[in-house]
Amino acid sequence: MYSYEWPVPGILYGVLVTSNLAKGRITAVDSAAAEKEPGVIAVLTPFNAMKLPGGAKPDTGDRVVQVFQDDQILYSNQPVALAVADTFERALHAAALVRVSAQPLPFTVRMADELHAAFPHDIRNAAGSRPADQLRGDVETALRQAEHKVEAVYETPPETHNPLEPHATLAVWSGDRLTVYDATQGIFGVRKKLAKAFALPPGNVRVITKYVGGGFGCKGSAWSHVVIAALAAKQLGRPVKIALTRPQMFGIVGGRPQTQQKISLAADKDGRLIALRHESISTTSRFDDFIEPAALVSRHQYQCENVETKHRLVRLDIGTPTFMRAPGESSGSFALESAIDELAHELGIDPVDFRLKNYAETDPTEGKPFSSKSLRRCYELGAERFGWQKRTRRPELMLRAGKLVGTGMATASYPANYTKASALARMRPDGTVLVQSGAVDIGGGTYTVMAQVAAETLGVPYEKVRFDLGDTEMPEAPRSGGSTTAASVASAVEAACRALRQKLDAMGGRPRQPVEAFGEVAPSEERKKYALHSFGAQFAEVEVDPDLGMVRVTRLVGAFAAGRILNATLARSQFMGGMVWGIGMALHEHSVYDEKLGRIMTRDLADYHVPSHKDVVIVDPIFIPVEKDEIVDPAGVKGIGEIGITGAAAAIANAVFNATGKRVRALPITPDKLL
Ligand code: MOS
């Protein structure tokens, strides 16, 4: 059951009214026509909504929200009112009748307008915080003296998450206790935000999330509608639920920021990298700072004495962007891995050989050893599976049924994140086991793999174990973001089950009363001494129609080294999902703004293109056994939710170059860029 579907008697339906303007001040909201319609209970606006007891900005290090506490319009599609009725259809109809008057203010959604005001911003994510800039060696001199150089700007567009389940929140109050069923990747973050907004102790707020229909980062934060649902339920004294419509997914709940990335690379005549500079600029809103850490990948990907990376932000009048599958590494690897391909081509060295020549045995910027790597095996096995040796090295016409055919490859990597997590395991006298942890399952198979891990650790059959999650009454687990869940929660489940096993062994077998044990894990000091990443190699074959400029990815092979694989079927599916999204990133996805209106115009799945089955021909992930990594986390698991998309867009762009001789440095690779 998804969050919107919980059967709650007397539930009211809320539908958001959103702003047509990109910036302004609301002067009036006319809801008279809406309120006259049958079944309409109320229209909440900045003029009649209750004031939040926790203050106008219930921000907890999470995204800043717009929840009817003031008259400001900060971006197009911002929530400005909520129509509430006794059925969804009546609420939708009422929302359409609400008229918002506002005084427009000047704005821009164009990155070029604000580049002059770009500013550095440090990076904070699941892997910790890092400075915006890093310099090792003397990049300037190395670049000046180099015989072979590539210097280019790569661009990635704003993109929008489109999980099949849109965001949805159902809020029920009972006195000063709030229960929320929310489509979220992290129930404890939602609890924290709501507790702050309503000035409640966190224990008064319960968040439940049993199934999530896709997360991908947009559900990693509690956005405006979450607070609005709780506010409406409080003010109206009845449970209220809100689901975003598909067009409301565009702007209110994040999206991938636009990036401009300048890469400067230099190599000596033998193909050894001697300088690497990666300067990334990404967009954020006027009122909140989300930074896409696109240059981080260049800090660890290749051996190089002189490396410089920089991150800058520019503010636009847009909704705040957020994490989107492999935030940083997906956009950053497009730039870096395209530039590496350009340099290999200029040197006349095979792209795999070039990467092997510059293989980093230790982290090149921090000097730390990798906890495990196995990237060489990924190159080898991926190349073998793909048939890379048959490749034609120079871009020249290779025709198949009238189409130009080309191949390309790229390196994939993503940090192996691991955070504090806890779990509870209980055996009943009948021998069945219940294991609980307040994690969520965003579609990756958390229920299945955690039951497996518990069964293996306890030495009981899988059928005897039930794993339950998604409730803040359970032991705390991290947000399912940054590919942390499998690593963190599996380690906690193992700890709880080992403790339970010990108790059971001490008792000499099956208990007469239920017996339970708690397990908690957290990153060790030892872990900080290592560079921790998953790695992989992506290989793409494309066909390009020379008359129409249409690109088709006919084959995508990815070889990944991602630690211990808990379930091969589910892992394959995760890798495939990431790689398919790589096709979307390379060829389709683009939240196109109307710059005069400041509004995303591609606000449904007809206009916002994602790969369909016809766009996905062969997607073939393989994963390779790695040496047991005991440093990364106790379970030896590296997350796999995100690495599949990294490098994929570059491999495809590199294949397009191989097929056509055209280097497209701005995604997506649409026909107009090839004709
Ligand atoms: Mo992931 S983009 O950190 O949900």
Tab-separated table of C-alpha atoms and ligand atoms in Angstrom, residues 185 216-217 323-327 480-482 642, ligand 1:
chain	number	residue	atom	x	y	z
A	185	GLN	CA	13.042	8.153	1.173
A	216	PHE	CA	15.745	8.692	-7.010
A	217	GLY	CA	16.525	11.643	-4.723
A	323	PHE	CA	19.858	15.032	-5.280
A	324	MET	CA	19.085	13.133	-8.465
A	325	ARG	CA	20.435	9.627	-8.998
A	326	ALA	CA	24.174	9.851	-8.461
A	327	PRO	CA	24.165	13.583	-7.743
A	480	SER	CA	17.532	5.867	1.596
A	481	GLY	CA	19.772	8.188	-0.391
A	482	GLY	CA	23.381	8.249	-1.459
A	642	GLU	CA	23.443	5.000	-8.243
B	1	MOS	MO1	19.858	9.364	-4.126
B	1	MOS	S1	19.902	10.806	-5.609
B	1	MOS	O1	20.934	10.085	-3.014
B	1	MOS	O2	18.262	9.320	-3.618
